[in-house]
mmCIF file of C-alpha atoms in Angstrom:
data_model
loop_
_atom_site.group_PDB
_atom_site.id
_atom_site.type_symbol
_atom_site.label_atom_id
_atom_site.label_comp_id
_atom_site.label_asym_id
_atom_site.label_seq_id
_atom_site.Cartn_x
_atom_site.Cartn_y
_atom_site.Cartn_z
ATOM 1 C CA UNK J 1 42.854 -10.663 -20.535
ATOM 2 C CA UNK J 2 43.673 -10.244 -16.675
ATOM 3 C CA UNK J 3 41.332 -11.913 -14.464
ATOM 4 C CA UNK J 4 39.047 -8.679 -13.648
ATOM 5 C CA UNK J 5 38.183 -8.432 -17.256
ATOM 6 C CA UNK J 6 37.199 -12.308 -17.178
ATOM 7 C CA UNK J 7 35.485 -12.573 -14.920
ATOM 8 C CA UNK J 8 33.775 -8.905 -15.461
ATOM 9 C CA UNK J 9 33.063 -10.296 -18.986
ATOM 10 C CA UNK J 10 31.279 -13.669 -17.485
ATOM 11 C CA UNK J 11 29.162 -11.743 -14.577
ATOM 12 C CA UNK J 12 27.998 -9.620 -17.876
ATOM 13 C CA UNK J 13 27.042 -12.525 -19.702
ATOM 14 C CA UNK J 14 25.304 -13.943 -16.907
ATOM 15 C CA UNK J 15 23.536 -10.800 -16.366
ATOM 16 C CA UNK J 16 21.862 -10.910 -19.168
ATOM 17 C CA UNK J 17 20.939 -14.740 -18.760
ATOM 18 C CA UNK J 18 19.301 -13.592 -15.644
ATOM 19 C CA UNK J 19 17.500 -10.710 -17.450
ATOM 20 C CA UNK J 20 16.034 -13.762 -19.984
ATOM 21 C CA UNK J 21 14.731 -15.049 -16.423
ATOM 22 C CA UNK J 22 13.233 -11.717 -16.072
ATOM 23 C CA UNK J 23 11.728 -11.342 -19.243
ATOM 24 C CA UNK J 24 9.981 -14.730 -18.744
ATOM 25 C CA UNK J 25 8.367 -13.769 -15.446
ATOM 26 C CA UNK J 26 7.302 -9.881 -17.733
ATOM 27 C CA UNK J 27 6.318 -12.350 -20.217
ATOM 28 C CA UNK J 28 4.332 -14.647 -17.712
ATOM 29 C CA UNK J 29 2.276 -11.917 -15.937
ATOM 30 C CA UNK J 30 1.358 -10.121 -19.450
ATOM 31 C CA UNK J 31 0.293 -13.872 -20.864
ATOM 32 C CA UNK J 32 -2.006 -14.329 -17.430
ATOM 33 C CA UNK J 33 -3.597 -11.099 -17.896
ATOM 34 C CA UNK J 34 -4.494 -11.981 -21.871
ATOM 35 C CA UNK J 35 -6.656 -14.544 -19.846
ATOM 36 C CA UNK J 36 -9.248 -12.521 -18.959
ATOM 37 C CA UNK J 37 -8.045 -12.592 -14.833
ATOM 38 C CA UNK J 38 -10.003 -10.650 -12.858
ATOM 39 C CA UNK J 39 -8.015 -7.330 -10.981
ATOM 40 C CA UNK J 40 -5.347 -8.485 -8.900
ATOM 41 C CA UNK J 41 -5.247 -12.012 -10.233
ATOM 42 C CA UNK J 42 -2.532 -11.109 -12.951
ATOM 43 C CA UNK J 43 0.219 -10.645 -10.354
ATOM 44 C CA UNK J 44 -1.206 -13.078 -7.879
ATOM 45 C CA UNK J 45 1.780 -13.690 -5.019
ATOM 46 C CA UNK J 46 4.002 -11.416 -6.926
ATOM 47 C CA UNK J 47 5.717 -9.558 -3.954
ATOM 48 C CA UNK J 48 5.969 -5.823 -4.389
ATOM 49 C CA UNK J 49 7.906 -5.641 -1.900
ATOM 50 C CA UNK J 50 10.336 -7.749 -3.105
ATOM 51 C CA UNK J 51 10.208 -6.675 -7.244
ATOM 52 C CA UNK J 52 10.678 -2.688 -5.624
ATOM 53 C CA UNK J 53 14.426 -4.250 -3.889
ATOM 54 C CA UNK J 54 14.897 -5.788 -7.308
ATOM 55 C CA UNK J 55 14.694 -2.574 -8.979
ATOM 56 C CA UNK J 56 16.851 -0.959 -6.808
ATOM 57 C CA UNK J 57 19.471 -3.850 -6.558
ATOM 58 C CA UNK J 58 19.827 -3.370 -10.452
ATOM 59 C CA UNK J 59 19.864 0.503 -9.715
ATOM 60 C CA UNK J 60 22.650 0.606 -6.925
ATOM 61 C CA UNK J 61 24.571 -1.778 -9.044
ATOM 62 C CA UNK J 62 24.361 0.564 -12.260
ATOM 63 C CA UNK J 63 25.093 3.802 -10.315
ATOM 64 C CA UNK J 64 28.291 1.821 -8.622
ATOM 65 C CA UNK J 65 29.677 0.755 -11.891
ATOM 66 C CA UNK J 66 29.661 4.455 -12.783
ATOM 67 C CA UNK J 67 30.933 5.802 -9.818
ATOM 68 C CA UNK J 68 34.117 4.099 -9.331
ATOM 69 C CA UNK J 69 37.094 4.969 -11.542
ATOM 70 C CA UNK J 70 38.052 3.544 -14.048
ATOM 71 C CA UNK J 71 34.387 3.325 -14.564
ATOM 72 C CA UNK J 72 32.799 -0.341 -14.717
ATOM 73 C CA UNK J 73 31.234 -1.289 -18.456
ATOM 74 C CA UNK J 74 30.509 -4.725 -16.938
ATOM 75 C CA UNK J 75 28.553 -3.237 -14.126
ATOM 76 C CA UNK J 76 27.060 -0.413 -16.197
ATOM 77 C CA UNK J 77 24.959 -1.470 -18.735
ATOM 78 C CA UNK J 78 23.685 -4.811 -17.680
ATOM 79 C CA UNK J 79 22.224 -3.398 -14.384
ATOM 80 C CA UNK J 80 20.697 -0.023 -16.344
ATOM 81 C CA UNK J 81 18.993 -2.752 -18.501
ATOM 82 C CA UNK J 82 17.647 -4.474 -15.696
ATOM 83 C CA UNK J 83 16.518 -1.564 -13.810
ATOM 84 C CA UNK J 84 14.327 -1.129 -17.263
ATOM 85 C CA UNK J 85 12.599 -4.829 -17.054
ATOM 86 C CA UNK J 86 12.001 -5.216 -13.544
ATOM 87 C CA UNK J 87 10.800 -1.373 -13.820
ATOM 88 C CA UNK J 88 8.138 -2.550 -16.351
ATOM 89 C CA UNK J 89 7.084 -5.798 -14.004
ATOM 90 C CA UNK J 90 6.812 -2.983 -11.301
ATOM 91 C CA UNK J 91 4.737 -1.260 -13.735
ATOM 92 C CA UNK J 92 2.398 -4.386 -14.570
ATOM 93 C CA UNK J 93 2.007 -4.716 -10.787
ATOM 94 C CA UNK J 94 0.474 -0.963 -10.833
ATOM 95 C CA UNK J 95 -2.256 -1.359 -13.681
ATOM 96 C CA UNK J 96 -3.452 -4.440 -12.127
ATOM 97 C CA UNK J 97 -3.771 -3.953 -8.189
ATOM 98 C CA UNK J 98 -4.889 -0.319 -8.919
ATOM 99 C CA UNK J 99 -3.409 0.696 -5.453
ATOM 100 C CA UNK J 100 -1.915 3.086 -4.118
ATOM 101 C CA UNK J 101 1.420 1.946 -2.875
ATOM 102 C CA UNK J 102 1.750 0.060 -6.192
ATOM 103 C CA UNK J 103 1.416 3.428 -7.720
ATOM 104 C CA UNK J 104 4.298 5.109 -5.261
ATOM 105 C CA UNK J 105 6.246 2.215 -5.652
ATOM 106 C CA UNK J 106 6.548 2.549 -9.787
ATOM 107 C CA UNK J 107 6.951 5.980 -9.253
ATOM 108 C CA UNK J 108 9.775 6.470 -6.785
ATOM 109 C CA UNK J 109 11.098 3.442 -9.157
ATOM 110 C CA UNK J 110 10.623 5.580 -12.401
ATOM 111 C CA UNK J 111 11.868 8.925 -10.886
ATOM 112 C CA UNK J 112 14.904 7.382 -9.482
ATOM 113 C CA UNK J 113 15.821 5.643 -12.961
ATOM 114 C CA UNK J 114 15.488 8.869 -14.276
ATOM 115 C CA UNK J 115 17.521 10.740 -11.791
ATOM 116 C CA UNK J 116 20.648 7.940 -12.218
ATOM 117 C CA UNK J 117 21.149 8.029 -15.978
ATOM 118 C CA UNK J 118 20.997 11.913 -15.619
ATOM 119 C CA UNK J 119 23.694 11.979 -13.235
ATOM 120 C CA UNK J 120 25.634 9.640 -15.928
ATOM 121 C CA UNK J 121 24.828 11.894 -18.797
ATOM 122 C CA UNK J 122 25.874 15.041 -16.118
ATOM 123 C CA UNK J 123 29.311 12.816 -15.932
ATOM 124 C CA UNK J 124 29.744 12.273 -19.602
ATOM 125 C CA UNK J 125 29.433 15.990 -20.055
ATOM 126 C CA UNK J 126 31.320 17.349 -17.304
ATOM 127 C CA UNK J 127 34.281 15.591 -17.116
ATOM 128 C CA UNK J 128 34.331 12.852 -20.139
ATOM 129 C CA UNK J 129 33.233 10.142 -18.491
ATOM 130 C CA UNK J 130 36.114 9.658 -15.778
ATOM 131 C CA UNK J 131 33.948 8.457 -12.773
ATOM 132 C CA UNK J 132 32.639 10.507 -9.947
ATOM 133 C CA UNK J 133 34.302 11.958 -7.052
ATOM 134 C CA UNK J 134 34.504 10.280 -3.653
ATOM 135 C CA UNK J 135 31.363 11.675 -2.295
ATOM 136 C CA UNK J 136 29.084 10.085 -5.086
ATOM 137 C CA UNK J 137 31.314 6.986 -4.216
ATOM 138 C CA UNK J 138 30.282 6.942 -0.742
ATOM 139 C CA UNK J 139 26.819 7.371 -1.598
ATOM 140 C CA UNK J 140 26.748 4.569 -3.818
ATOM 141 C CA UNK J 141 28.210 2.133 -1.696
ATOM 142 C CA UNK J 142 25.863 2.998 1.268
ATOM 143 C CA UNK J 143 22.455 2.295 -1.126
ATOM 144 C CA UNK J 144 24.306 -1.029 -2.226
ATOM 145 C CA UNK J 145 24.754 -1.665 1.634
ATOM 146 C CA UNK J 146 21.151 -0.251 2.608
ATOM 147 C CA UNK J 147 19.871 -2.149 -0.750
ATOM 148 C CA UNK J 148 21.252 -5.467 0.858
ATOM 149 C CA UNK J 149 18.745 -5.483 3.763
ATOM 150 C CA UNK J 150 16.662 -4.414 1.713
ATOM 151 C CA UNK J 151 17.013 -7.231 -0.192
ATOM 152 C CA UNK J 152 16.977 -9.502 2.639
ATOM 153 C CA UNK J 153 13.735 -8.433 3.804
ATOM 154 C CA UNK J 154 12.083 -8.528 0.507
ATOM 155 C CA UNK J 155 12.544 -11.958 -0.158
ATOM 156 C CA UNK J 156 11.848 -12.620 3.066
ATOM 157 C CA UNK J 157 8.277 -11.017 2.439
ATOM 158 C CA UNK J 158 7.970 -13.419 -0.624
ATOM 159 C CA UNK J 159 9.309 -16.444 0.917
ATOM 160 C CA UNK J 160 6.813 -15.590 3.958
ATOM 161 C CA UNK J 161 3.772 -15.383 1.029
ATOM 162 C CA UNK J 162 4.828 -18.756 -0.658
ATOM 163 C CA UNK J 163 4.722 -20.695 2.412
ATOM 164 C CA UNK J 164 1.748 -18.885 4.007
ATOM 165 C CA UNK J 165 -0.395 -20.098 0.609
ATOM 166 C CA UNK J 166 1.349 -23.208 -0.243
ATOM 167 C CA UNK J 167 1.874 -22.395 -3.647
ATOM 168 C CA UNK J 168 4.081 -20.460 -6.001
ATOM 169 C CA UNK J 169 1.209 -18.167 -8.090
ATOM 170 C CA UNK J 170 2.840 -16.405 -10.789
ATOM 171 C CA UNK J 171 6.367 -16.608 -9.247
ATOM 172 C CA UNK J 172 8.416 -17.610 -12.459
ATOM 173 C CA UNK J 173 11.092 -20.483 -11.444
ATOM 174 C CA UNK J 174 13.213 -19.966 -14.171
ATOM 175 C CA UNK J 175 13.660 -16.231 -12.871
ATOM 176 C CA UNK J 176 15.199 -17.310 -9.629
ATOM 177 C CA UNK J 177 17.491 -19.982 -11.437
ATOM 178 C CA UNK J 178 18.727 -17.492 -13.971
ATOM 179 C CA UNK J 179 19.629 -14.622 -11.286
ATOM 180 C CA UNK J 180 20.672 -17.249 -8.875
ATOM 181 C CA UNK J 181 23.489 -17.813 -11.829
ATOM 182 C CA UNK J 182 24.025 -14.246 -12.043
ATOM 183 C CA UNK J 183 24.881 -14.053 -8.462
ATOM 184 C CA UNK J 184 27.838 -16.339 -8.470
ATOM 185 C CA UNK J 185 29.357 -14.814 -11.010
ATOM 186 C CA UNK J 186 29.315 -11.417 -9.357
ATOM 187 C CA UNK J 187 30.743 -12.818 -6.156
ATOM 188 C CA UNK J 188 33.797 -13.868 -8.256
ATOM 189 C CA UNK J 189 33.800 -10.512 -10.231
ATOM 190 C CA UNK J 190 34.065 -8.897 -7.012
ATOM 191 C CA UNK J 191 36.786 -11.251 -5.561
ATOM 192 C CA UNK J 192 38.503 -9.984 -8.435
ATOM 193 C CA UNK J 193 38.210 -6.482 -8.066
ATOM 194 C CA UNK J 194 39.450 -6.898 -4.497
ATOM 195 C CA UNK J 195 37.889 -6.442 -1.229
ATOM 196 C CA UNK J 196 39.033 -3.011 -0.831
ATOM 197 C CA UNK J 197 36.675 -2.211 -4.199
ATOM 198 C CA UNK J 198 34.209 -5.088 -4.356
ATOM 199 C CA UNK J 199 33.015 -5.817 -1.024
ATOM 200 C CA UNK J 200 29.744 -4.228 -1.552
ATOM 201 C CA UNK J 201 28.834 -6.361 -4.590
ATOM 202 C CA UNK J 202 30.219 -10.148 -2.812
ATOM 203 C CA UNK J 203 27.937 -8.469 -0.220
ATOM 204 C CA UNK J 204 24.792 -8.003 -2.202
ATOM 205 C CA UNK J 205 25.084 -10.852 -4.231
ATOM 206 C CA UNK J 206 26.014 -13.341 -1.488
ATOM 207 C CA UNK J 207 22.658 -12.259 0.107
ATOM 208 C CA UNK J 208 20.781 -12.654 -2.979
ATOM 209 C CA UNK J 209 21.847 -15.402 -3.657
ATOM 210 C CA UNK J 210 21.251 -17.174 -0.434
ATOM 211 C CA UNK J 211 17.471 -15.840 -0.699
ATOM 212 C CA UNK J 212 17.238 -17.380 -4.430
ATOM 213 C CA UNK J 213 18.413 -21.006 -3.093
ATOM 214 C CA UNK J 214 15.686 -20.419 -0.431
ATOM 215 C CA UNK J 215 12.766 -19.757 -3.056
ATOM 216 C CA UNK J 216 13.705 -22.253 -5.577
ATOM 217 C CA UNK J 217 13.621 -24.731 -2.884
ATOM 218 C CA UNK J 218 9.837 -23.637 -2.109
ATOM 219 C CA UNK J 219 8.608 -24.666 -5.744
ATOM 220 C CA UNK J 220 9.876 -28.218 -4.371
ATOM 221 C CA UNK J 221 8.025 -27.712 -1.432
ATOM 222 C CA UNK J 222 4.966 -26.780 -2.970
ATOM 223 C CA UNK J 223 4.287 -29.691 -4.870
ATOM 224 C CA UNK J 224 5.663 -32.293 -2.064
ATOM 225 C CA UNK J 225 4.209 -30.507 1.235
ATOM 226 C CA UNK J 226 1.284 -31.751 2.589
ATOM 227 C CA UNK J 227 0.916 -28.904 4.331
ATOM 228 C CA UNK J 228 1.508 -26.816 1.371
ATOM 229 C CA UNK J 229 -1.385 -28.764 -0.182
ATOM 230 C CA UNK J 230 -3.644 -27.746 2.857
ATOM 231 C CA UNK J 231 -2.711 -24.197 2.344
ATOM 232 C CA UNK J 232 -3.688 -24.403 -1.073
ATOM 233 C CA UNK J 233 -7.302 -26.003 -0.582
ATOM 234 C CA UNK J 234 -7.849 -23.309 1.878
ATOM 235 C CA UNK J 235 -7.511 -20.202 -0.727
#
C-alpha cells in the first residue's frame, strides 16, 4: 500500500470517528428536546451559522473527491455521509427556532445535497465513473476555497456566542474532539496527494482545525472564567 492509500485509508477512518462526534451532538439536541424545552431551547447556542459551513465543508469535500481523476473513494463517501448528519442537525435547528433563515438554510442545504449526488449519478452514467472534466474541477476547488472562509467565519460566530454567554449550551465537546482528529488526518492525506492536488483540503482542514483547538479550549474556559461565570448569571 503506497502512502496515498494509507493515509487515504486513516483520514477515512477518522472520518467516520468524527461523524460518531456528530451523531452525539444529533443525539444530544433530540435527547434535550424529549425534555419538554420550550421553542428555541433545544438548540440553545447551536450556531447556524456555523452547522450551515459544516454542511457545506462535508459537501465541497464529497463533490472534490468525485471530481478529480482517478476519483477519490476516501474522500467520497465519508463526506456524502456527513453532509447527511449535519444535514439532519440543520434540520433539528429548523423545527425548533421556527424561523425563517433556519428554514432557507435547511433548504439551500437539502437542494444542494440533492443537486451533488445527481451530478455523481450523471457521472456514473455518462462516462463510467472516470471523474469530471476540468471545469467541474475548477468549480470544486473554488467552493472548497470559498467554503474555507466560510468556515473561518462560522466558527468565529460560535466562538463569539460561547464567550459572549459564558457557557457552552448544547455545544457537544466530544464533536469538536472527534473532527479535530479528523482534521489531522486530512492534512496528511493531502500532503500525500501532493500540493499540486491537495492544497485545497491541507487548506480547509488546517483552518478547521485551528477553529476546533479554539472551541475546545472555551469548554475550559467556561468552567474556570470568572467572567464566564458572570456571563452566565446574567442569562
Amino acid at each position: 500500500m503506497d502512502n496515498q492509500n494509507l493515509f487515504g485509508a486513516v483520514n477515512a477512518l477518522f472520518v467516520f470517528v468524527s461523524l460518531v462526534g456528530v451523531l452525539l451532538q444529533l443525539r444530544k439536541v433530540r435527547r434535550v428536546k424529549r425534555e419538554g424545552r420550550k421553542t428555541g431551547e433545544t438548540t440553545r447556542l447551536l450556531s447556524l451559522n456555523q452547522f450551515s459551513v459544516s454542511f457545506f465543508a462535508y459537501l465541497s469535500f464529497f463533490v472534490y473527491g468525485y471530481s478529480i481523476h482517478p476519483v477519490n473513494e476516501f474522500l467520497v463517501w465519508p463526506r456524502l455521509i456527513g453532509s447527511l448528519i449535519v444535514g439532519l442537525i440543520l434540520f433539528e435547528i429548523w423545527r425548533d427556532r421556527c424561523s425563517r433563515i433556519s428554514a432557507v438554510c435547511f433548504s439551500i442545504a437539502a437542494f444542494s445535497l440533492c443537486i451533488a449526488i445527481s451530478r455523481l449519478v450523471l457521472q456514473w452514467f455518462s462516462d463510467g465513473g472516470h471523474a469530471l472534466n476540468d471545469e467541474d474541477k475548477i468549480i470544486s476547488t473554488t467552493l472548497i476555497v470559498f467554503i474555507t472562509l466560510l468556515v473561518a467565519q462560522g466558527y468565529y460566530h460560535q466562538i463569539r456566542l460561547i464567550i459572549s454567554a459564558g457557557d457552552t449550551g448544547a455545544i457537544d465537546l466530544r464533536m469538536s474532539q472527534f473532527i479535530l482528529m479528523m482534521d489531522i488526518s486530512t492534512v496528511a492525506f493531502a500532503i500525500s496527494l501532493g500540493l499540486a492536488k491537495g492544497w485545497p483540503l491541507l487548506l480547509l482542514a488546517a483552518v478547521s482545525g485551528i477553529t476546533k483547538l479554539i472551541v475546545m479550549y472555551l469548554f475550559y474556559w467556561v468552567r474556570t472564567s470568572p467572567v464566564a461565570l458572570r456571563r452566565r448569571s446574567h442569562i
